[in-house]
CSV table of C-alpha atoms in Angstrom, one decimal:
chain,number,residue,atom,x,y,z
A,1,UNK,CA,0.0,0.1,0.1
A,2,UNK,CA,1.2,3.3,-0.9
A,3,UNK,CA,1.6,6.3,1.4
A,4,UNK,CA,1.8,10.2,1.0
A,5,UNK,CA,3.7,12.7,2.8
A,6,UNK,CA,4.3,16.6,2.1
A,7,UNK,CA,8.2,16.9,1.7
A,8,UNK,CA,8.8,21.0,2.6
A,9,UNK,CA,12.9,21.3,2.3
A,10,UNK,CA,15.7,23.3,0.9
A,11,UNK,CA,18.9,22.1,-0.7
A,12,UNK,CA,22.0,24.2,-0.3
A,13,UNK,CA,25.7,23.7,-1.4
A,14,UNK,CA,28.9,25.3,-0.3
A,15,UNK,CA,30.1,28.3,-2.5
A,16,UNK,CA,33.9,27.7,-1.8
A,17,UNK,CA,36.3,24.8,-0.7
A,18,UNK,CA,37.2,26.5,2.2
A,19,UNK,CA,33.5,26.7,3.4
A,20,UNK,CA,33.4,23.2,2.5
A,21,UNK,CA,36.0,22.3,4.7
A,22,UNK,CA,35.1,24.4,8.0
A,23,UNK,CA,31.1,22.2,7.2
A,24,UNK,CA,28.2,23.1,7.9
A,25,UNK,CA,27.8,25.6,10.7
A,26,UNK,CA,26.1,25.1,14.2
A,27,UNK,CA,22.4,26.1,14.0
A,28,UNK,CA,21.7,26.2,17.7
A,29,UNK,CA,20.0,29.4,18.8
A,30,UNK,CA,18.9,30.2,14.5
A,31,UNK,CA,15.1,31.2,14.9
A,32,UNK,CA,13.4,28.4,17.3
A,33,UNK,CA,16.5,25.6,17.1
A,34,UNK,CA,17.4,25.0,20.7
A,35,UNK,CA,19.3,22.0,19.9
A,36,UNK,CA,21.0,19.8,17.4
A,37,UNK,CA,21.5,16.2,17.8
A,38,UNK,CA,24.0,13.8,15.7
A,39,UNK,CA,21.8,11.0,14.7
A,40,UNK,CA,24.8,9.3,13.1
A,41,UNK,CA,26.0,8.5,8.8
A,42,UNK,CA,23.6,6.7,6.9
A,43,UNK,CA,24.7,4.8,3.7
A,44,UNK,CA,21.7,5.1,1.1
A,45,UNK,CA,22.3,3.7,-2.4
A,46,UNK,CA,18.9,5.0,-4.6
A,47,UNK,CA,18.6,3.7,-8.2
A,48,UNK,CA,16.2,6.8,-10.3
A,49,UNK,CA,14.0,5.2,-13.0
A,50,UNK,CA,12.6,7.1,-16.1
A,51,UNK,CA,11.6,6.8,-19.8
A,52,UNK,CA,14.6,6.2,-22.1
A,53,UNK,CA,13.6,10.2,-23.3
A,54,UNK,CA,13.2,11.2,-19.6
A,55,UNK,CA,9.5,12.4,-19.0
A,56,UNK,CA,9.5,12.2,-15.6
A,57,UNK,CA,12.7,14.1,-15.4
A,58,UNK,CA,11.5,17.3,-17.6
A,59,UNK,CA,8.3,17.5,-15.3
A,60,UNK,CA,10.2,17.3,-12.0
A,61,UNK,CA,9.6,14.3,-11.1
A,62,UNK,CA,11.6,11.5,-9.5
A,63,UNK,CA,11.1,7.5,-9.5
A,64,UNK,CA,13.6,5.9,-7.5
A,65,UNK,CA,14.0,2.3,-5.5
A,66,UNK,CA,16.4,3.1,-2.6
A,67,UNK,CA,18.1,1.1,0.2
A,68,UNK,CA,19.5,1.9,3.6
A,69,UNK,CA,17.9,4.0,5.6
A,70,UNK,CA,14.6,4.1,7.9
A,71,UNK,CA,12.3,4.6,4.6
A,72,UNK,CA,14.0,2.4,2.3
A,73,UNK,CA,11.8,1.2,-0.7
A,74,UNK,CA,10.0,2.9,-3.6
A,75,UNK,CA,9.3,6.6,-3.9
A,76,UNK,CA,7.9,8.8,-6.3
A,77,UNK,CA,8.0,12.8,-5.8
A,78,UNK,CA,5.4,15.0,-7.2
A,79,UNK,CA,6.2,18.5,-7.3
A,80,UNK,CA,3.4,20.8,-5.7
A,81,UNK,CA,5.5,24.2,-5.6
A,82,UNK,CA,8.6,25.1,-5.5
A,83,UNK,CA,11.0,23.1,-2.3
A,84,UNK,CA,7.8,21.6,-2.2
A,85,UNK,CA,6.7,18.1,-3.3
A,86,UNK,CA,4.4,15.1,-2.0
A,87,UNK,CA,6.4,12.0,-1.4
A,88,UNK,CA,4.3,8.6,-2.2
A,89,UNK,CA,6.5,5.6,-1.0
A,90,UNK,CA,5.5,1.8,-1.8
A,91,UNK,CA,7.9,-1.1,0.2
A,92,UNK,CA,10.6,-2.1,-1.4
A,93,UNK,CA,10.3,-4.3,-4.9
A,94,UNK,CA,12.6,-5.7,-7.3
A,95,UNK,CA,10.1,-4.0,-9.7
A,96,UNK,CA,7.8,-0.6,-10.1
A,97,UNK,CA,5.1,-0.6,-7.6
A,98,UNK,CA,1.9,-0.9,-9.4
A,99,UNK,CA,0.8,1.9,-7.6
A,100,UNK,CA,3.4,4.2,-8.2
A,101,UNK,CA,3.5,2.8,-12.0
A,102,UNK,CA,-0.1,4.5,-12.1
A,103,UNK,CA,0.8,7.3,-10.7
A,104,UNK,CA,3.3,8.1,-13.7
A,105,UNK,CA,0.9,6.6,-16.6
A,106,UNK,CA,-0.1,9.8,-17.7
A,107,UNK,CA,3.7,10.7,-18.6
A,108,UNK,CA,4.8,7.4,-19.4
A,109,UNK,CA,2.5,5.5,-21.6
A,110,UNK,CA,4.1,3.1,-23.6
A,111,UNK,CA,7.2,4.0,-23.1
A,112,UNK,CA,8.6,2.0,-20.3
A,113,UNK,CA,10.8,2.8,-17.2
A,114,UNK,CA,13.9,2.0,-17.1
A,115,UNK,CA,17.2,2.9,-14.5
A,116,UNK,CA,19.0,6.1,-15.9
A,117,UNK,CA,20.8,7.0,-12.8
A,118,UNK,CA,22.3,5.6,-9.8
A,119,UNK,CA,23.2,7.7,-6.6
A,120,UNK,CA,25.4,6.3,-3.5
A,121,UNK,CA,25.2,8.9,-0.9
A,122,UNK,CA,26.9,9.2,2.8
A,123,UNK,CA,24.2,11.1,4.8
A,124,UNK,CA,25.3,12.6,8.2
A,125,UNK,CA,22.0,12.8,9.9
A,126,UNK,CA,21.3,15.7,12.6
A,127,UNK,CA,18.0,16.4,14.5
A,128,UNK,CA,17.0,20.1,14.9
A,129,UNK,CA,14.9,20.4,17.9
A,130,UNK,CA,13.1,23.1,19.8
A,131,UNK,CA,13.3,24.4,23.4
A,132,UNK,CA,11.0,21.3,24.3
A,133,UNK,CA,12.8,18.9,22.4
A,134,UNK,CA,9.9,18.4,19.7
A,135,UNK,CA,11.7,17.9,16.3
A,136,UNK,CA,11.6,21.0,13.6
A,137,UNK,CA,13.4,19.6,10.6
A,138,UNK,CA,15.9,17.0,9.6
A,139,UNK,CA,19.6,18.6,8.7
A,140,UNK,CA,21.5,15.9,6.2
A,141,UNK,CA,24.9,16.5,5.2
A,142,UNK,CA,25.3,14.0,1.5
A,143,UNK,CA,28.5,13.0,0.1
A,144,UNK,CA,26.9,12.5,-3.1
A,145,UNK,CA,28.2,10.0,-6.2
A,146,UNK,CA,26.5,9.7,-9.2
A,147,UNK,CA,27.0,6.9,-11.6
A,148,UNK,CA,25.3,7.1,-15.0
A,149,UNK,CA,27.0,4.7,-17.3
A,150,UNK,CA,30.9,5.0,-17.4
A,151,UNK,CA,30.2,8.7,-16.5
A,152,UNK,CA,30.6,9.9,-12.8
A,153,UNK,CA,30.0,13.0,-11.1
A,154,UNK,CA,30.6,14.2,-7.4
A,155,UNK,CA,29.3,16.8,-5.1
A,156,UNK,CA,28.5,17.3,-1.7
A,157,UNK,CA,24.9,18.8,-0.6
A,158,UNK,CA,23.4,20.1,2.6
A,159,UNK,CA,19.5,19.9,3.0
A,160,UNK,CA,16.9,20.3,5.5
A,161,UNK,CA,13.7,19.5,5.6
A,162,UNK,CA,10.6,20.6,7.8
A,163,UNK,CA,8.9,17.8,10.4
A,164,UNK,CA,5.3,18.2,9.8
A,165,UNK,CA,3.1,21.2,10.5
A,166,UNK,CA,6.9,23.4,11.7
A,167,UNK,CA,6.2,27.1,9.8
A,168,UNK,CA,8.5,27.1,6.4
A,169,UNK,CA,9.6,30.5,7.8
A,170,UNK,CA,12.0,28.4,9.9
A,171,UNK,CA,14.0,27.8,6.2
A,172,UNK,CA,14.6,31.2,5.5
A,173,UNK,CA,16.1,31.7,9.2
A,174,UNK,CA,18.6,28.6,8.2
A,175,UNK,CA,18.9,29.8,4.9
A,176,UNK,CA,20.6,33.5,6.3
A,177,UNK,CA,22.9,31.3,8.8
A,178,UNK,CA,23.8,29.5,6.1
A,179,UNK,CA,24.7,32.4,3.6
A,180,UNK,CA,26.9,33.7,6.4
A,181,UNK,CA,28.9,30.4,6.5
A,182,UNK,CA,29.9,30.1,2.6
A,183,UNK,CA,26.5,27.9,1.8
A,184,UNK,CA,23.6,29.0,-0.6
A,185,UNK,CA,20.6,27.5,-2.5
A,186,UNK,CA,21.2,24.6,-4.7
A,187,UNK,CA,20.2,25.6,-8.5
A,188,UNK,CA,19.2,22.1,-8.8
A,189,UNK,CA,15.5,21.5,-7.6
A,190,UNK,CA,16.4,17.4,-6.9
A,191,UNK,CA,20.1,15.4,-6.5
A,192,UNK,CA,18.6,13.9,-9.8
A,193,UNK,CA,18.3,16.9,-11.8
A,194,UNK,CA,22.3,17.6,-10.5
A,195,UNK,CA,23.4,14.2,-11.3
A,196,UNK,CA,21.8,14.6,-14.9
A,197,UNK,CA,23.1,18.2,-15.5
A,198,UNK,CA,26.5,16.8,-14.1
A,199,UNK,CA,26.6,13.2,-16.4
A,200,UNK,CA,25.4,15.5,-19.6
A,201,UNK,CA,22.4,13.9,-19.7
A,202,UNK,CA,19.7,17.0,-18.9
A,203,UNK,CA,16.2,15.9,-20.2
A,204,UNK,CA,15.5,17.3,-23.6
A,205,UNK,CA,13.7,20.4,-24.5
A,206,UNK,CA,9.7,20.0,-25.5
A,207,UNK,CA,9.2,20.7,-29.4
A,208,UNK,CA,7.1,24.0,-28.9
A,209,UNK,CA,5.6,24.2,-32.8
A,210,UNK,CA,3.0,26.8,-33.7
A,211,UNK,CA,4.4,28.9,-36.0
A,212,UNK,CA,6.8,32.1,-35.3
A,213,UNK,CA,6.5,34.3,-32.2
A,214,UNK,CA,3.9,36.8,-32.1
A,215,UNK,CA,1.6,35.1,-34.1
A,216,UNK,CA,-1.7,34.0,-34.1
A,217,UNK,CA,-0.8,30.2,-34.4
A,218,UNK,CA,2.1,30.7,-31.7
A,219,UNK,CA,-0.6,32.2,-28.9
A,220,UNK,CA,-3.2,29.5,-29.2
A,221,UNK,CA,-0.2,26.5,-29.3
A,222,UNK,CA,1.1,28.2,-26.3
A,223,UNK,CA,-2.6,28.1,-24.5
A,224,UNK,CA,-3.6,24.2,-25.9
A,225,UNK,CA,0.0,23.2,-24.0
A,226,UNK,CA,-0.9,25.1,-20.9
A,227,UNK,CA,-4.2,22.9,-21.0
A,228,UNK,CA,-2.7,19.6,-21.9
A,229,UNK,CA,-0.1,19.9,-18.9
A,230,UNK,CA,-3.1,20.6,-16.5
A,231,UNK,CA,-4.4,17.8,-17.7
A,232,UNK,CA,-1.2,15.6,-17.7
A,233,UNK,CA,-0.6,16.9,-14.1
A,234,UNK,CA,-4.2,16.3,-13.0
A,235,UNK,CA,-3.8,12.3,-13.8
A,236,UNK,CA,-1.7,11.0,-10.4
A,237,UNK,CA,-3.8,13.8,-8.4
A,238,UNK,CA,-7.1,12.2,-9.4
A,239,UNK,CA,-5.6,8.7,-8.5
A,240,UNK,CA,-4.7,9.7,-5.7
A,241,UNK,CA,-8.4,11.5,-5.0
A,242,UNK,CA,-7.2,14.7,-3.8
A,243,UNK,CA,-9.3,17.8,-3.3
A,244,UNK,CA,-10.7,19.7,-6.5
A,245,UNK,CA,-8.5,17.1,-8.9
A,246,UNK,CA,-12.0,15.5,-10.9
A,247,UNK,CA,-13.0,19.2,-11.0
A,248,UNK,CA,-9.8,20.8,-12.6
A,249,UNK,CA,-8.9,17.7,-14.6
A,250,UNK,CA,-12.3,18.1,-16.5
A,251,UNK,CA,-11.7,22.3,-16.4
A,252,UNK,CA,-8.8,21.2,-18.8
A,253,UNK,CA,-10.7,18.9,-20.7
A,254,UNK,CA,-13.4,21.6,-21.3
A,255,UNK,CA,-10.6,24.0,-21.7
A,256,UNK,CA,-9.2,22.3,-24.8
A,257,UNK,CA,-12.5,21.4,-26.5
A,258,UNK,CA,-13.8,25.1,-26.0
A,259,UNK,CA,-10.2,26.4,-28.0
A,260,UNK,CA,-10.7,24.3,-30.7
A,261,UNK,CA,-14.3,25.4,-31.4
A,262,UNK,CA,-13.4,29.3,-30.4
A,263,UNK,CA,-10.0,29.2,-32.5
A,264,UNK,CA,-11.6,26.8,-35.5
A,265,UNK,CA,-10.3,28.6,-38.1
A,266,UNK,CA,-7.0,29.2,-36.5
A,267,UNK,CA,-6.7,25.0,-36.6
A,268,UNK,CA,-7.9,22.7,-38.9
A,269,UNK,CA,-11.1,21.1,-37.7
A,270,UNK,CA,-10.5,17.7,-39.4
A,271,UNK,CA,-8.0,17.3,-36.6
A,272,UNK,CA,-9.4,19.4,-33.7
A,273,UNK,CA,-13.1,17.5,-34.0
A,274,UNK,CA,-12.2,14.2,-33.1
A,275,UNK,CA,-9.9,15.0,-30.5
A,276,UNK,CA,-13.0,17.5,-29.1
A,277,UNK,CA,-15.0,14.4,-28.9
A,278,UNK,CA,-12.7,12.3,-27.1
A,279,UNK,CA,-11.8,14.9,-24.4
A,280,UNK,CA,-16.0,15.0,-23.9
A,281,UNK,CA,-15.6,11.2,-23.4
A,282,UNK,CA,-13.2,11.8,-20.5
A,283,UNK,CA,-14.9,14.7,-19.1
A,284,UNK,CA,-18.1,12.3,-19.3
A,285,UNK,CA,-16.3,9.2,-17.4
A,286,UNK,CA,-14.5,11.9,-14.8
A,287,UNK,CA,-18.0,13.5,-14.4
A,288,UNK,CA,-19.8,10.9,-13.2
A,289,UNK,CA,-18.5,10.8,-8.9
A,290,UNK,CA,-17.8,14.7,-9.3
A,291,UNK,CA,-21.5,15.3,-10.5
A,292,UNK,CA,-22.6,13.3,-7.6
A,293,UNK,CA,-20.5,14.6,-4.8
A,294,UNK,CA,-21.9,18.5,-6.2
A,295,UNK,CA,-25.3,16.8,-5.4
A,296,UNK,CA,-24.9,15.5,-2.2
A,297,UNK,CA,-23.6,18.4,-0.7
A,298,UNK,CA,-26.0,21.0,-2.5
A,299,UNK,CA,-29.0,18.8,-1.3
A,300,UNK,CA,-27.5,18.6,2.6
A,301,UNK,CA,-26.8,21.6,2.7
A,302,UNK,CA,-30.2,22.8,2.1
A,303,UNK,CA,-31.7,20.1,4.3
A,304,UNK,CA,-29.3,22.0,7.0
A,305,UNK,CA,-31.2,25.0,6.3
A,306,UNK,CA,-34.6,23.1,7.3
A,307,UNK,CA,-36.3,23.7,10.6
A,308,UNK,CA,-36.5,20.6,12.7
A,309,UNK,CA,-40.1,19.9,13.0
A,310,UNK,CA,-39.7,19.9,8.5
A,311,UNK,CA,-37.3,16.8,8.7
A,312,UNK,CA,-39.7,14.2,9.1
A,313,UNK,CA,-38.8,10.4,9.1
A,314,UNK,CA,-35.4,9.3,8.1
A,315,UNK,CA,-34.2,11.5,5.9
A,316,UNK,CA,-30.7,11.6,6.3
A,317,UNK,CA,-30.2,7.8,6.5
A,318,UNK,CA,-32.2,7.6,3.1
A,319,UNK,CA,-29.9,10.5,1.7
A,320,UNK,CA,-26.8,8.3,2.9
A,321,UNK,CA,-28.2,4.8,1.3
A,322,UNK,CA,-29.2,6.7,-1.9
A,323,UNK,CA,-26.0,8.3,-2.4
A,324,UNK,CA,-24.1,5.3,-1.6
A,325,UNK,CA,-25.5,3.6,-4.0
A,326,UNK,CA,-25.4,5.8,-6.9
A,327,UNK,CA,-21.4,6.6,-6.4
A,328,UNK,CA,-20.9,2.6,-6.1
A,329,UNK,CA,-18.6,1.8,-8.6
A,330,UNK,CA,-18.2,5.9,-9.9
A,331,UNK,CA,-14.7,6.3,-9.1
A,332,UNK,CA,-13.7,2.6,-10.4
A,333,UNK,CA,-15.1,3.8,-13.7
A,334,UNK,CA,-13.3,7.2,-13.3
A,335,UNK,CA,-10.0,5.4,-13.2
A,336,UNK,CA,-11.1,2.6,-15.4
A,337,UNK,CA,-10.9,5.3,-17.7
A,338,UNK,CA,-7.3,6.9,-16.8
A,339,UNK,CA,-6.1,3.0,-17.4
A,340,UNK,CA,-7.8,2.4,-20.7
A,341,UNK,CA,-5.9,2.3,-24.0
A,342,UNK,CA,-8.4,5.0,-24.9
A,343,UNK,CA,-7.0,7.2,-22.7
A,344,UNK,CA,-3.4,6.8,-23.7
A,345,UNK,CA,-4.7,7.5,-27.4
A,346,UNK,CA,-6.2,10.9,-26.4
A,347,UNK,CA,-3.2,11.9,-25.3
A,348,UNK,CA,-1.1,11.0,-27.8
A,349,UNK,CA,-3.5,12.8,-29.9
A,350,UNK,CA,-2.8,15.8,-27.7
A,351,UNK,CA,0.8,15.7,-28.3
A,352,UNK,CA,0.7,15.0,-32.0
A,353,UNK,CA,-1.1,18.0,-32.5
A,354,UNK,CA,1.0,20.3,-30.4
A,355,UNK,CA,4.3,19.0,-32.4
A,356,UNK,CA,3.0,19.1,-36.1
A,357,UNK,CA,-0.1,21.6,-35.4
A,358,UNK,CA,-3.2,21.6,-37.9
A,359,UNK,CA,-2.6,25.8,-38.5
A,360,UNK,CA,-4.9,27.6,-41.3
A,361,UNK,CA,-3.6,30.2,-43.5
A,362,UNK,CA,-5.4,32.7,-40.3
A,363,UNK,CA,-2.8,31.1,-37.9
A,364,UNK,CA,-0.1,33.5,-39.3
A,365,UNK,CA,-1.8,36.3,-39.0
A,366,UNK,CA,-0.8,38.7,-35.6
A,367,UNK,CA,-3.1,37.9,-32.8
A,368,UNK,CA,-4.6,41.3,-32.2
A,369,UNK,CA,-6.5,40.9,-35.5
A,370,UNK,CA,-7.8,37.5,-35.0
A,371,UNK,CA,-8.5,36.6,-31.6
A,372,UNK,CA,-11.3,39.5,-31.3
A,373,UNK,CA,-13.1,38.2,-34.4
A,374,UNK,CA,-12.8,34.7,-32.5
A,375,UNK,CA,-14.3,36.1,-29.1
A,376,UNK,CA,-16.6,38.1,-30.5
A,377,UNK,CA,-18.1,35.3,-32.8
A,378,UNK,CA,-18.5,33.2,-29.6
A,379,UNK,CA,-20.0,36.2,-27.6
A,380,UNK,CA,-22.7,36.3,-30.8
A,381,UNK,CA,-23.9,32.7,-29.8
A,382,UNK,CA,-24.4,33.5,-26.6
A,383,UNK,CA,-26.3,36.5,-27.0
A,384,UNK,CA,-28.4,33.7,-29.7
A,385,UNK,CA,-29.6,31.5,-26.9
A,386,UNK,CA,-29.9,33.7,-23.9
A,387,UNK,CA,-32.5,35.6,-26.1
A,388,UNK,CA,-34.0,31.8,-27.2
A,389,UNK,CA,-34.1,30.4,-23.5
A,390,UNK,CA,-35.5,34.3,-22.2
A,391,UNK,CA,-39.0,34.0,-25.1
A,392,UNK,CA,-39.6,30.8,-23.5
A,393,UNK,CA,-42.3,30.3,-21.1
A,394,UNK,CA,-41.6,28.5,-18.0
A,395,UNK,CA,-40.9,24.6,-18.3
A,396,UNK,CA,-38.9,21.8,-19.4
A,397,UNK,CA,-37.9,23.3,-23.0
A,398,UNK,CA,-36.4,26.6,-21.3
A,399,UNK,CA,-34.6,24.4,-19.0
A,400,UNK,CA,-32.8,22.8,-21.5
A,401,UNK,CA,-32.2,26.4,-23.5
A,402,UNK,CA,-30.8,27.8,-20.2
A,403,UNK,CA,-28.5,25.0,-19.5
A,404,UNK,CA,-27.4,25.3,-23.3
A,405,UNK,CA,-27.1,29.2,-22.6
A,406,UNK,CA,-24.9,28.4,-19.6
A,407,UNK,CA,-22.3,26.1,-21.9
A,408,UNK,CA,-22.0,29.0,-24.1
A,409,UNK,CA,-21.4,31.3,-21.1
A,410,UNK,CA,-18.2,29.5,-20.2
A,411,UNK,CA,-17.4,29.3,-23.6
A,412,UNK,CA,-17.1,33.0,-23.7
A,413,UNK,CA,-15.4,32.8,-20.7
A,414,UNK,CA,-12.7,30.7,-21.5
A,415,UNK,CA,-12.2,32.3,-25.0
A,416,UNK,CA,-11.6,35.6,-23.3
A,417,UNK,CA,-9.4,34.6,-20.9
A,418,UNK,CA,-7.4,32.8,-23.4
A,419,UNK,CA,-7.7,35.8,-25.1
A,420,UNK,CA,-6.6,37.8,-22.0
A,421,UNK,CA,-2.5,38.1,-22.9
A,422,UNK,CA,-3.1,39.8,-25.9
A,423,UNK,CA,-6.3,41.8,-25.4
A,424,UNK,CA,-5.7,42.9,-22.1
A,425,UNK,CA,-8.5,44.6,-19.8
A,426,UNK,CA,-11.1,44.6,-22.2
A,427,UNK,CA,-11.2,40.7,-22.4
A,428,UNK,CA,-10.5,40.4,-18.6
A,429,UNK,CA,-13.4,42.1,-18.1
A,430,UNK,CA,-15.7,40.2,-21.0
A,431,UNK,CA,-14.7,37.3,-19.2
A,432,UNK,CA,-15.8,38.4,-15.7
A,433,UNK,CA,-19.0,39.3,-17.1
A,434,UNK,CA,-19.4,35.8,-18.8
A,435,UNK,CA,-18.4,34.0,-15.3
A,436,UNK,CA,-21.4,36.0,-14.1
A,437,UNK,CA,-23.8,34.5,-16.1
A,438,UNK,CA,-22.5,31.0,-16.3
A,439,UNK,CA,-22.4,31.0,-12.5
A,440,UNK,CA,-26.3,31.8,-12.2
A,441,UNK,CA,-27.0,29.8,-14.8
A,442,UNK,CA,-24.6,26.6,-13.4
A,443,UNK,CA,-27.1,27.3,-10.0
A,444,UNK,CA,-30.3,26.9,-11.9
A,445,UNK,CA,-29.1,24.1,-13.6
A,446,UNK,CA,-28.1,22.5,-10.7
A,447,UNK,CA,-32.0,23.2,-9.5
A,448,UNK,CA,-33.3,21.5,-12.0
A,449,UNK,CA,-30.8,18.1,-11.2
A,450,UNK,CA,-31.3,18.5,-7.7
A,451,UNK,CA,-35.4,18.3,-8.2
A,452,UNK,CA,-35.2,15.4,-10.3
A,453,UNK,CA,-32.9,13.3,-7.8
A,454,UNK,CA,-35.1,14.9,-5.0
A,455,UNK,CA,-38.4,13.4,-6.7
A,456,UNK,CA,-36.6,10.3,-6.8
A,457,UNK,CA,-36.0,10.2,-3.0
A,458,UNK,CA,-39.4,10.7,-2.9
A,459,UNK,CA,-40.5,7.8,-4.2
A,460,UNK,CA,-38.1,6.2,-2.6
A,461,UNK,CA,-39.1,6.7,0.6
A,462,UNK,CA,-42.7,6.5,-0.2
A,463,UNK,CA,-42.1,2.6,-1.4
A,464,UNK,CA,-40.8,1.9,1.9
A,465,UNK,CA,-43.5,3.0,3.7
A,466,UNK,CA,-42.1,6.5,4.9
A,467,UNK,CA,-42.8,9.7,4.8
A,468,UNK,CA,-41.9,11.7,1.6
A,469,UNK,CA,-43.1,15.2,3.3
A,470,UNK,CA,-39.2,16.2,3.9
A,471,UNK,CA,-38.5,15.6,-0.1
A,472,UNK,CA,-41.3,17.5,-1.2
A,473,UNK,CA,-40.5,20.6,0.9
A,474,UNK,CA,-36.8,20.2,-0.6
A,475,UNK,CA,-38.0,20.0,-4.6
A,476,UNK,CA,-40.7,23.0,-3.3
A,477,UNK,CA,-37.2,25.0,-2.1
A,478,UNK,CA,-35.3,24.3,-5.3
A,479,UNK,CA,-38.1,25.1,-7.8
A,480,UNK,CA,-38.4,28.7,-6.1
A,481,UNK,CA,-34.6,28.9,-6.5
A,482,UNK,CA,-34.7,28.4,-10.0
A,483,UNK,CA,-37.4,30.7,-10.4
A,484,UNK,CA,-35.4,33.5,-8.2
A,485,UNK,CA,-32.1,32.9,-10.8
A,486,UNK,CA,-34.5,33.0,-14.0
A,487,UNK,CA,-35.9,36.1,-12.6
A,488,UNK,CA,-32.4,37.8,-12.0
A,489,UNK,CA,-30.8,36.7,-15.6
A,490,UNK,CA,-32.1,39.7,-17.4
A,491,UNK,CA,-30.1,42.0,-15.3
A,492,UNK,CA,-27.1,40.1,-15.2
A,493,UNK,CA,-28.0,39.5,-19.2
A,494,UNK,CA,-28.2,43.2,-19.6
A,495,UNK,CA,-24.7,43.7,-17.8
A,496,UNK,CA,-22.6,41.3,-19.7
A,497,UNK,CA,-24.1,42.4,-23.0
A,498,UNK,CA,-23.7,45.7,-22.5
A,499,UNK,CA,-21.6,46.9,-25.9
A,500,UNK,CA,-19.1,49.0,-24.3
A,501,UNK,CA,-17.6,45.5,-22.4
A,502,UNK,CA,-17.3,44.7,-26.0
A,503,UNK,CA,-16.0,47.8,-27.6
A,504,UNK,CA,-12.2,47.6,-26.5
A,505,UNK,CA,-11.7,44.4,-28.0
A,506,UNK,CA,-10.9,45.9,-31.5
């Protein structure tokens, strides 16, 4: 079973040989450090795995098999922010554990993992303690020997890793003390990165096709590349069930699909349309569990607002059973999608599009001449859908029309946000207005979905001999909320459709 810990650390190196001879300064009295406890010396032997073209290293990930020390085993380190990584561990074995292989599948795909570098380290370990003897951080001084084929490199590295819950400001105090003693923060983010650099094996740069800098093609491809990278980066987070990861992965897939449509005069639709359909499939597979989670949170929140006399019967237990039944298998379905050949083929197709983009003639033009028309085209589509929805009477047809308007508002928002680096504040203001329309219509659609669920819960309760009164009350509240959102729409739309919002786009 894999286990995870958040690793907050800072790596240092000596600036001069004289500083290295003096060694690491005594940190007693630095910030909250009251004592430094020597823990002896440990011999570590780590083999780092990657694809032949170093896809993990290129994205800042490290996968190693290490012997020696209290935590020997397999370790996968995933970057969170500078100096912060999540370390996912697994027991020592001869081959890469399946749990870790799954977390790198979106990057590795069919390439396979092979040993790339071996690092042999002699580590002198000390504990930095506060006045009460509690551990603040571990201080390691490593004498490192890197071996890659017949090439070797050696260096000394000093690392300070915080204990759980310790204020990261401690690292700033340590860095200040180290600077006075002739140590500086290492340029390399990890031992592996330094080993690759010093053995002339740095990961190759990713190809970045898209035409000359300053063209529409280059701008659009940069945006698509960002969303592709976000999609891949969220894959291990989804597998680890991290908060909001499914939502963020779906957003990346939706932004890609939306961009394909917004920039259909820049990219050949014969290439982008099939990829867009696969992105739709992925978002749907991921969304089953997330949509149920959002629905449950909504019903629970509204249930919690009811006065106690209106909650009749085993309402909460009924809701709990209903949710468990609906969510059973939904996570397995999402993971099955991520493990499927279809998903890996989708990632490959995105890579292929970015490496050899199917650019049309308009891609060679300056983005200032192309992006405004693309954004305004999406706005016109939104305006038509809102006007159509507002012309309908209340009922299912209007609900569907409002839902379609919501999707159009989201597309305008994404289009304006993608154009913001070029068009500036006018695009930012339009994106903000479109988001307000999207949010209002999203709440309306959530009410439509909730009412359907509440009707079903009422039927289930009646069939089990329970009172359906509370479910009816909640249904009525959802109806009232939806009506309120429909009344609010004309005013929100009047602001979003103000010509002044679009006049600065060009």
